[in-house]
Short mmCIF file of C-alpha atoms in Angstrom, two decimals:
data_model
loop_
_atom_site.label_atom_id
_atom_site.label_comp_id
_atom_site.label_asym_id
_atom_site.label_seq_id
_atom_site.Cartn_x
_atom_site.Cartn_y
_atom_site.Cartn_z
CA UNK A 1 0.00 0.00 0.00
CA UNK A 2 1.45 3.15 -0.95
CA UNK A 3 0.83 6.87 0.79
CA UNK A 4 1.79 10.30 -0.25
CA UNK A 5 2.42 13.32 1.43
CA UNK A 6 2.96 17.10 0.05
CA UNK A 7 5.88 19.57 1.49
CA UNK A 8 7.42 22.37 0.37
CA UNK A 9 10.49 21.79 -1.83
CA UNK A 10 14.17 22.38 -1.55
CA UNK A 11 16.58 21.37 -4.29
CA UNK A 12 19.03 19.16 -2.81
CA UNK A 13 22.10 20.52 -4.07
CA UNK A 14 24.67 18.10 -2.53
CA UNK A 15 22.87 15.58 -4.96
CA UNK A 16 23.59 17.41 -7.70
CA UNK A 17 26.92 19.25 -7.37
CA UNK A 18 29.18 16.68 -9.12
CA UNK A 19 27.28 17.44 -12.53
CA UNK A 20 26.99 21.50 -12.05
CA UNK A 21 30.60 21.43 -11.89
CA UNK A 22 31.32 19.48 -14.76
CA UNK A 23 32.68 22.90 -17.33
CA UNK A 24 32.43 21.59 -20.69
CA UNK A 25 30.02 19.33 -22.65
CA UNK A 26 30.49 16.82 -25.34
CA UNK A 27 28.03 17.00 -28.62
CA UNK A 28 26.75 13.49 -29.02
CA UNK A 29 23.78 12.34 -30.92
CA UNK A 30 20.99 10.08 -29.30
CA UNK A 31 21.74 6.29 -28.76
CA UNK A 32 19.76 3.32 -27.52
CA UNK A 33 19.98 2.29 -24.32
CA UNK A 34 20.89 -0.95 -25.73
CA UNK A 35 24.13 0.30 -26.50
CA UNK A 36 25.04 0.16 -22.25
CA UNK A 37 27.13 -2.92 -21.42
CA UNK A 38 29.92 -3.66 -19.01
CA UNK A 39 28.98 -5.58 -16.16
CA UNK A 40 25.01 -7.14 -15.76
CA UNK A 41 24.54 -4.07 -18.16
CA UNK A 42 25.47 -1.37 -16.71
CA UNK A 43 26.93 1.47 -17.94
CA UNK A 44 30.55 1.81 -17.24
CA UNK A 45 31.22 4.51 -20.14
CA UNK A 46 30.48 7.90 -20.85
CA UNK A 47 29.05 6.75 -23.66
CA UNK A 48 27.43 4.03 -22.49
CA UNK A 49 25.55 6.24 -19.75
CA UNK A 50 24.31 8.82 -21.96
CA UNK A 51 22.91 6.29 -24.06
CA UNK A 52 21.22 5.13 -20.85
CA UNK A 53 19.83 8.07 -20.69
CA UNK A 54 18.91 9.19 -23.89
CA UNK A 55 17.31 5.60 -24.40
CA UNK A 56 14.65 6.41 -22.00
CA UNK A 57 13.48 9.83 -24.01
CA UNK A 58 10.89 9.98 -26.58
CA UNK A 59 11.55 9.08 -29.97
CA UNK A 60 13.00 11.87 -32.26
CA UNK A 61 14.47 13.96 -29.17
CA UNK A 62 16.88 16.23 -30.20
CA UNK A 63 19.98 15.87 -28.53
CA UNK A 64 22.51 19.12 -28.76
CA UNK A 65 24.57 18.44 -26.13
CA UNK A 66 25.59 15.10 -23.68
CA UNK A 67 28.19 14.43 -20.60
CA UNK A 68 28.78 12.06 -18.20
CA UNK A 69 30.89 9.83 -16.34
CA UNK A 70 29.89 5.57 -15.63
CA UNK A 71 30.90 3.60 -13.01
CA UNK A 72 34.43 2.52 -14.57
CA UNK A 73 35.02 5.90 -14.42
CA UNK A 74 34.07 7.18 -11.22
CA UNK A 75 32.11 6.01 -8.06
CA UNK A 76 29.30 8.87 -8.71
CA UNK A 77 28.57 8.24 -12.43
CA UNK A 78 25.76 10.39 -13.95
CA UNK A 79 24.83 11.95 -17.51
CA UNK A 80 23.31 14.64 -18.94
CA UNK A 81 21.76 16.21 -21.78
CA UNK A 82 20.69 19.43 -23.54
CA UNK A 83 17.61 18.62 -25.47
CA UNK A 84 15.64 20.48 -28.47
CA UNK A 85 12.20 21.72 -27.03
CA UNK A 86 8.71 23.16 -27.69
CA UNK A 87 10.15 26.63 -27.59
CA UNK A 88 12.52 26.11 -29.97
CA UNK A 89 15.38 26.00 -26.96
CA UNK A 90 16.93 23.31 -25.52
CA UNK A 91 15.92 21.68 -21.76
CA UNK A 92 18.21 20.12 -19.39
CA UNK A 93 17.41 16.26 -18.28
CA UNK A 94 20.12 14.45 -15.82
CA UNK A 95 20.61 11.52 -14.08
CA UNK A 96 23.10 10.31 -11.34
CA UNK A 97 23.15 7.85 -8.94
CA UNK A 98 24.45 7.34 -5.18
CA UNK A 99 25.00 5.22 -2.72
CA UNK A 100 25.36 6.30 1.42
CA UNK A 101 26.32 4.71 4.43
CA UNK A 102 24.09 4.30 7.86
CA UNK A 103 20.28 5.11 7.58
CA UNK A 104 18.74 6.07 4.42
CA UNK A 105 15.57 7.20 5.45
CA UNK A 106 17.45 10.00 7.44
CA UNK A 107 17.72 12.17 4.19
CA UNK A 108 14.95 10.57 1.96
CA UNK A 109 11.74 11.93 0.77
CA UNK A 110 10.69 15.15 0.56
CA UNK A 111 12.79 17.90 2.34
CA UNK A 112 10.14 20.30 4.62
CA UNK A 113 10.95 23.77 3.56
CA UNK A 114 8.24 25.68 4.73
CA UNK A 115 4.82 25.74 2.20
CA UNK A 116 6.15 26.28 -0.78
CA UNK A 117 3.87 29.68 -1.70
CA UNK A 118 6.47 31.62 -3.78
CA UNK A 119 8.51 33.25 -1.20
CA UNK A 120 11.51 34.73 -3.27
CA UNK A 121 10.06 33.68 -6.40
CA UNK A 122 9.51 30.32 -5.84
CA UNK A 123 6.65 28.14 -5.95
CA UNK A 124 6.64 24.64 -5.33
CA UNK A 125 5.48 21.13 -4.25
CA UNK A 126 6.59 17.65 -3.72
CA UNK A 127 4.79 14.73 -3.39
CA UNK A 128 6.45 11.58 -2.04
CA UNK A 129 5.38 8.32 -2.32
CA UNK A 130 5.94 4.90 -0.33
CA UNK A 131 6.36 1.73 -3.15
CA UNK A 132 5.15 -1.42 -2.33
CA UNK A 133 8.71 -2.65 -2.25
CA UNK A 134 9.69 -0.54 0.67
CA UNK A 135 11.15 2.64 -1.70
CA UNK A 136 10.66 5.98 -1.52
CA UNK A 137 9.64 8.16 -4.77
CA UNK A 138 9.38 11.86 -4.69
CA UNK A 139 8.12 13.89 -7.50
CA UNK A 140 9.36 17.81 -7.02
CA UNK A 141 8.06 19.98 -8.84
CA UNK A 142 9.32 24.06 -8.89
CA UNK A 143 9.45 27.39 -10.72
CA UNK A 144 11.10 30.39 -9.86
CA UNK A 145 9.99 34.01 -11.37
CA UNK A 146 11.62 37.48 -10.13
CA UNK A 147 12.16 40.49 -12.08
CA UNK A 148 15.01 41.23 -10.53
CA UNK A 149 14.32 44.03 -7.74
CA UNK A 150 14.81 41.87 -5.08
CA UNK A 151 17.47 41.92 -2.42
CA UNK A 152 20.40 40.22 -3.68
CA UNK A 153 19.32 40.26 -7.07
CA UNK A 154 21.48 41.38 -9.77
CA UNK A 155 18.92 43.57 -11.36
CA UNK A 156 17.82 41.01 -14.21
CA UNK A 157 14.66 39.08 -14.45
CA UNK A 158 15.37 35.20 -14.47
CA UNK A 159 12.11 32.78 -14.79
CA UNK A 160 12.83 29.10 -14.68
CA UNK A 161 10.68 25.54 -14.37
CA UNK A 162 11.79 22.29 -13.32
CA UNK A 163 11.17 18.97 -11.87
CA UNK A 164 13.56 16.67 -9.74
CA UNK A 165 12.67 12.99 -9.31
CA UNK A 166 14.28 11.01 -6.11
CA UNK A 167 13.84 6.96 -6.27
CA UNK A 168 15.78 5.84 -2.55
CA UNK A 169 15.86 2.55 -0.88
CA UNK A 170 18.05 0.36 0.94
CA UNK A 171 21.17 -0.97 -0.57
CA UNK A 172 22.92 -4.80 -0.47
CA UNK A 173 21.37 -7.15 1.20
CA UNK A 174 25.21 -8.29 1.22
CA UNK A 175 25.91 -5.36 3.05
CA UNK A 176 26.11 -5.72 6.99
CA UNK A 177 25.40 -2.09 7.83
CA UNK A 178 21.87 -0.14 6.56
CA UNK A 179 23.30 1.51 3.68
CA UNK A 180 21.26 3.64 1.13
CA UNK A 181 21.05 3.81 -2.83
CA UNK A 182 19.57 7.10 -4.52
CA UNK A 183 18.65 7.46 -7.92
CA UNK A 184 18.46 11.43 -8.93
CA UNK A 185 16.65 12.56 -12.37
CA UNK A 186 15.60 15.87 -13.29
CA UNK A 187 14.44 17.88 -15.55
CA UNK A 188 15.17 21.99 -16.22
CA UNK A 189 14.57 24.44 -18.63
CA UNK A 190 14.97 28.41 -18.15
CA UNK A 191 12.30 30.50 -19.39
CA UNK A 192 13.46 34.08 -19.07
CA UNK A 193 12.24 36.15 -22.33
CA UNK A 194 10.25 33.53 -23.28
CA UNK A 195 6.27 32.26 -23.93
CA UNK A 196 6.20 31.24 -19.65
CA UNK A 197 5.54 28.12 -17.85
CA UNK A 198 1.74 27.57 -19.44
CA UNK A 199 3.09 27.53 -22.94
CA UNK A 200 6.00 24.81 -22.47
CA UNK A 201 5.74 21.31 -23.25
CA UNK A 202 8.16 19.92 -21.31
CA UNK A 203 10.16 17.22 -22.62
CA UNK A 204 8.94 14.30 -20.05
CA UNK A 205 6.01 14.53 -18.15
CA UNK A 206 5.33 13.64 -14.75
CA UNK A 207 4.50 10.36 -15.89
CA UNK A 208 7.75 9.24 -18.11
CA UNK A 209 9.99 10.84 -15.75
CA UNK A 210 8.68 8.79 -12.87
CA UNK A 211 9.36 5.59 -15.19
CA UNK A 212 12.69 6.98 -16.44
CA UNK A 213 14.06 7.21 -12.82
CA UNK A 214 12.80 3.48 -12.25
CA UNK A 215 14.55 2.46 -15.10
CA UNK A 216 16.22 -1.06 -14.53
CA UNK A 217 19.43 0.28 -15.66
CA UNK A 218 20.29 2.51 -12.64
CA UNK A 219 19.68 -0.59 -10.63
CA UNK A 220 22.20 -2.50 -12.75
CA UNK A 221 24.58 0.35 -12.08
CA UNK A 222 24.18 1.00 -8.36
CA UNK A 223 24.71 -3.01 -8.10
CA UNK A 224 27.91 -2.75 -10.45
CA UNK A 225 29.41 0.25 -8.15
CA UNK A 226 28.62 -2.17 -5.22
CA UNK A 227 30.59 -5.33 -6.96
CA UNK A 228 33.07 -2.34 -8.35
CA UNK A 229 33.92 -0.30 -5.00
CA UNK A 230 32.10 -2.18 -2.31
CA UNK A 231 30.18 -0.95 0.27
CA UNK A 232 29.63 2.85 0.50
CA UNK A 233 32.10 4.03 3.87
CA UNK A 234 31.03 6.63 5.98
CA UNK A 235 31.69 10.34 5.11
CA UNK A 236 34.33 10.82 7.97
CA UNK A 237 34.98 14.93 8.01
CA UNK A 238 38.22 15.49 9.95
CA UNK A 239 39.44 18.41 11.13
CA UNK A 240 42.35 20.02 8.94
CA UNK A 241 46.09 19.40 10.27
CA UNK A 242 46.36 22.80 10.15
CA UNK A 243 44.95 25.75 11.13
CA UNK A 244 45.79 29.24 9.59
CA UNK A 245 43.86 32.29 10.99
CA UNK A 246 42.45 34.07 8.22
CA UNK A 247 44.11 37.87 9.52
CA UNK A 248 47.15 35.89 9.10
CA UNK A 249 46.36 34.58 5.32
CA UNK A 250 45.16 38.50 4.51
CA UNK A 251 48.34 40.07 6.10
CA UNK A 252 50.88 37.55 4.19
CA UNK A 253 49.08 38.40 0.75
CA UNK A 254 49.00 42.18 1.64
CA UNK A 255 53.02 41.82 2.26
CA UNK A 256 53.15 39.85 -1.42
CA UNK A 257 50.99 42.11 -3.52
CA UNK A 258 52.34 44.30 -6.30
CA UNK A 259 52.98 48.00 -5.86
CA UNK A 260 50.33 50.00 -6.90
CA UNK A 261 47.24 47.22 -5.76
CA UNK A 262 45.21 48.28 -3.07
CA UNK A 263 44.26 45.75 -0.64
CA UNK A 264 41.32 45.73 1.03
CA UNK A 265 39.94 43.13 3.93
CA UNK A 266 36.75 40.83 3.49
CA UNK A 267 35.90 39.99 7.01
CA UNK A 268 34.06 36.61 7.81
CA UNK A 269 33.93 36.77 11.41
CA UNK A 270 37.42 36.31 14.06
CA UNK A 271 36.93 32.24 13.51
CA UNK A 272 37.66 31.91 10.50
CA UNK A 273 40.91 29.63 9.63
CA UNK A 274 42.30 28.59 6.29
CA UNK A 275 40.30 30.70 4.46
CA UNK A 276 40.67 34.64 3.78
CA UNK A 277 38.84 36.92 1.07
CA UNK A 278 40.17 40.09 0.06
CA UNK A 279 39.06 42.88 -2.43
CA UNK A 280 42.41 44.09 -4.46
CA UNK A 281 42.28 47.42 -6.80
CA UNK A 282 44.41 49.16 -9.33
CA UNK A 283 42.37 51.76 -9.52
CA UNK A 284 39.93 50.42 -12.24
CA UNK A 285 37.82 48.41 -10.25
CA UNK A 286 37.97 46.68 -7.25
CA UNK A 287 38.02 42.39 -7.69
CA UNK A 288 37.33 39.76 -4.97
CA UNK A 289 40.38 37.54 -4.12
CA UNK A 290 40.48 34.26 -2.00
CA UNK A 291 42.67 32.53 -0.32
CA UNK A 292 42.68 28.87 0.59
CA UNK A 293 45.24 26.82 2.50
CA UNK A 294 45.21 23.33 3.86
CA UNK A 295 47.70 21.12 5.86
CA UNK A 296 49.45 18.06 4.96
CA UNK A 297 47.84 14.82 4.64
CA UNK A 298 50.15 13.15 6.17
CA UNK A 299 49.60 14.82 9.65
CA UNK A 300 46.03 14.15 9.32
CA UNK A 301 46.48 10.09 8.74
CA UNK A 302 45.56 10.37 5.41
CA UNK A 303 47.08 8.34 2.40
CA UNK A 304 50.28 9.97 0.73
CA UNK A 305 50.01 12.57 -2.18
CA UNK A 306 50.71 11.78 -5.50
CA UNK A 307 51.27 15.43 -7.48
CA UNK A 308 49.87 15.41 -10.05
CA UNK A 309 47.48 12.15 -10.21
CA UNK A 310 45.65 13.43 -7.34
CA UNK A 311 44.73 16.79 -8.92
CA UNK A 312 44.35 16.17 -12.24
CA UNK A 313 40.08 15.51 -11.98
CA UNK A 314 40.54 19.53 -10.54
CA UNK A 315 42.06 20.82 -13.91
CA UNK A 316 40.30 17.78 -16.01
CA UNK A 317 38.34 20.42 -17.90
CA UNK A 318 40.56 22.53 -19.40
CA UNK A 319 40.31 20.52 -22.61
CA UNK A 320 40.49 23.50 -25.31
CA UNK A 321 37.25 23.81 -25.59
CA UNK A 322 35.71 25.42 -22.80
CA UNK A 323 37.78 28.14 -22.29
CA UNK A 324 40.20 27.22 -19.45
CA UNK A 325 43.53 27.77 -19.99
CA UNK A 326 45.97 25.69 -17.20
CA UNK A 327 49.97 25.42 -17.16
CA UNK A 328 51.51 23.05 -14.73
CA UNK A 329 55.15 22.91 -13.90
CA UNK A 330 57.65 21.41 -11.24
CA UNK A 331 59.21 23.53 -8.64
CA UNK A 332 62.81 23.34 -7.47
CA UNK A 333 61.43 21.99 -3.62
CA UNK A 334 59.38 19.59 -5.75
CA UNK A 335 56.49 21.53 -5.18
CA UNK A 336 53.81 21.54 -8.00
CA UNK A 337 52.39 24.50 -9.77
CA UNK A 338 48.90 24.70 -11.36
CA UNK A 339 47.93 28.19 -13.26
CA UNK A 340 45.00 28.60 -14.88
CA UNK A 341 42.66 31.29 -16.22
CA UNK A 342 38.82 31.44 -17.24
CA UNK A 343 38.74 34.55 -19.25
CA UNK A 344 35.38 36.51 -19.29
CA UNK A 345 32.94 35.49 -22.64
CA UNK A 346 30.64 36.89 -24.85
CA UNK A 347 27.78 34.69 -22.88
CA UNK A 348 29.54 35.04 -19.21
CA UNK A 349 30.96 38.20 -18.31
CA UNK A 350 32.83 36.36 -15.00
CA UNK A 351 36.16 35.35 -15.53
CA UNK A 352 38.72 33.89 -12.85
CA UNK A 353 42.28 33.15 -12.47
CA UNK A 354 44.00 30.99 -10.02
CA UNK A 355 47.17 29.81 -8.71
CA UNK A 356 47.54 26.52 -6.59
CA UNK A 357 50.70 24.94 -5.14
CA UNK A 358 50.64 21.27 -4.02
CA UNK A 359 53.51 21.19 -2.07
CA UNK A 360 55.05 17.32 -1.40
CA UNK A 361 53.54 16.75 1.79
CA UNK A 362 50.08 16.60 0.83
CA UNK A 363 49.59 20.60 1.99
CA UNK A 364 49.20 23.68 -0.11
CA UNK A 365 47.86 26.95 -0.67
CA UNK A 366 45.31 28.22 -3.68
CA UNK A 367 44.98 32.16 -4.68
CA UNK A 368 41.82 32.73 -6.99
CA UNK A 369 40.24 35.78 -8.13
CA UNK A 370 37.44 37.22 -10.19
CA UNK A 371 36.45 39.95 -12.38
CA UNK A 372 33.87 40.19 -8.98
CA UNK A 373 33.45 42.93 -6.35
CA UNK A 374 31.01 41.23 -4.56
CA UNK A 375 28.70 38.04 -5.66
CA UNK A 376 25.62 39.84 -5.58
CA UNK A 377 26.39 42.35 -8.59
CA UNK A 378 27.49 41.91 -11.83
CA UNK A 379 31.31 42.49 -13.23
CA UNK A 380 32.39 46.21 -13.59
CA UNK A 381 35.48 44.81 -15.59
CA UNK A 382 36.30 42.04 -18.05
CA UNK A 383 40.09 41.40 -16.56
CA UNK A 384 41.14 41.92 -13.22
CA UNK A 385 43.64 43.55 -10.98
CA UNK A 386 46.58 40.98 -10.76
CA UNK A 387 46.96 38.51 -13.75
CA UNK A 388 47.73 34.85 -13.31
CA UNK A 389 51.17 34.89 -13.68
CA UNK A 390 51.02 37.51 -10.95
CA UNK A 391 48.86 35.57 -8.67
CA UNK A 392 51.76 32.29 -9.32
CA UNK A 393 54.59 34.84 -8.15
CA UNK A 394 52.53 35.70 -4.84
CA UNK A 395 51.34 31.50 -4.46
CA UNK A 396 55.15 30.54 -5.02
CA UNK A 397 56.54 32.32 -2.01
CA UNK A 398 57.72 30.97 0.47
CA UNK A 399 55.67 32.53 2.95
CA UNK A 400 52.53 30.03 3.10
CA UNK A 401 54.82 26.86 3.20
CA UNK A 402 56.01 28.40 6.65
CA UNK A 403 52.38 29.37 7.31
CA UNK A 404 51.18 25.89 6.74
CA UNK A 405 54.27 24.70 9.35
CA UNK A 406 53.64 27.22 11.83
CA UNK A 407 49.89 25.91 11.85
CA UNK A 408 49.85 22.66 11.53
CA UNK A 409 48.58 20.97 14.67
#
């Protein structure tokens, strides 16, 4: 016997973060699903999961754009896809899937966020179901309309629709511990400037996205990241080995910055460690700059580092295509340098350029600014007051490897 209950809506974003940070997308054309293998069937590809995907959509969807990662490739595979649509745009449909550790129904179901009435601009409603098999399926459903005059808002209108689909349960039955698996689809498409929310036909309806997300095939691939990785460990969050106060982070940078760059203090409250934010201007503008620091692994009982290896999903998408530039390069102490830069576009007017040592130990220290005075406002300038090769001279010094010593607990 199944029951539902309504609450307001939240959009989970922990769920969802590994695919908003993915930079660039691949144009692929639509597959059939039958084109997933690896093991039982899963996808274990990129390919092979956006096929997955794609599979499940109506015949004669337009695909413009598709991304992903399968289980051979990472322990939190998803896809998506940018689809043609009724208003002659393109909607956003993804998929991912998870698995957790201890009790599921902790985090399950619908989130209660108050009742949903449009507070901010947002109306909303989920409905969550019990299955007859013991799983939970909620059906979100959201849009969000301002016109820009709100606090915080950066003075344009935005309108946007969307519906998130959560299928959880519990995992292995091999498994000694409760352990959770999570299957995450949804479905987005941004409306500003156009017909509104009556006049699009979105791309799966209630109905086919509640099938899509009970698709065998996620099953296949939660049980393949089981056989792959085993069972799901506990997030453990330790405390960092070290423990920089953020005055003393601002006051090394103001020491290191160029003549002629006014340096101004972000504050974030006297408890702050590790982390510092600064505003820096030449005169033209003033841009926000943080800094981030972290100790060694070693000191916190963590595995070694490996240079390199270890960083390489950070810079993984500067491929020379979506506009991120990166240089890395060996220092003398066997340090290791990453520089990159996001120049401002012709569709985003933010642009950022960073600096990151990985020093041998496992510790290291990351500079990164934008074109930014604040993030509630829009750029007032398309560079910004100290370039990246700048911002590698200040990362370089020797300063925040004594930092990080001084610090480390």
């Amino acid at each position: 016997m199944s029951t539902t209950v309504k609450r307001g809506w939240r959009r989970r974003a922990a769920l969802t973060a590994a695919i908003a940070t993915v930079a660039a997308a691949t144009t692929m054309g639509a597959a059939s699903a039958s084109a997933a293998s690896g093991q039982g069937g899963a996808p274990g590809t990129e390919q092979e999961i956006v096929a997955a995907l794609t599979g499940l959509l109506p015949e004669g969807t337009e695909i413009t754009d598709a991304y992903g990662q399968g289980y051979l490739d990472s322990e939190y595979p998803f896809a998506a896809v940018e689809t043609g649509d009724s208003t002659g745009g393109t909607t956003t449909i993804d998929v991912s899937v998870s698995r957790s550790a201890g009790d599921w129904t902790e985090w399950a179901g619908c989130p209660d966020n108050g009742d949903g009435t449009g507070e901010d601009g947002y109306v909303a409603d989920c409905t969550e179901t019990e299955l007859s098999d013991g799983r939970l399926l909620s059906v979100n459903t959201w849009e969000y309309e301002t016109d820009g005059s709100g606090e915080g808002e950066d003075g344009e209108p935005y309108h946007a629709i969307g519906w998130d689909v959560w299928l959880e349960g519990p995992g292995s039955a091999e498994f000694e511990s409760e352990t959770g698996r999570s299957v995450f689809l949804s479905q987005y498409k941004e409306l500003t400037g156009s017909a509104g929310a009556d006049a699009y036909v979105p791309v799966l309806d209630e109905q086919q996205l509640t099938e899509a997300v009970q698709a065998p095939v996620w099953q296949e691939l939660l049980a393949a990241l089981d056989a792959e990785y085993g069972e799901p460990a506990e997030e453990e969050w330790e405390e960092d080995s070290a423990q920089i106060p953020a005055a003393e982070l601002r006051d090394a940078f103001r020491a290191l910055a160029p003549e002629g760059i006014e340096v101004t203090d972000v504050d974030h409250g006297a408890d702050e460690v590790n982390f510092a934010e600064l505003l820096t201007d030449d005169g033209k503008g003033a841009a926000l700059l943080s800094i981030s620091a972290w100790g060694p692994w070693d000191a916190s009982g963590e595995e070694g580092f490996d240079g390199f290896e270890d960083v390489e999903d950070i810079e993984s998408f500067d491929d020379g295509e979506s506009g991120v530039e990166c240089a890395d390069s060996v220092l003398e102490d066997g340090a290791e340098l990453s520089v990159c830069s996001a120049a401002p576009t012709d569709e985003d007017a933010v642009g950022l350029w960073w600096a990151t040592v990985y020093y041998p130990d496992g510790s290291g220290i990351d500079i990164t600014q934008t074109n930014l005075a604040d993030w509630e406002n829009a750029p007032v300038r398309a560079d910004a007051p100290l370039t990246a090769d700048q911002l590698a001279e200040i990362a370089t010094d020797g300063v925040w490897a004594d930092l990080i010593a001084q610090y480390t607990v």
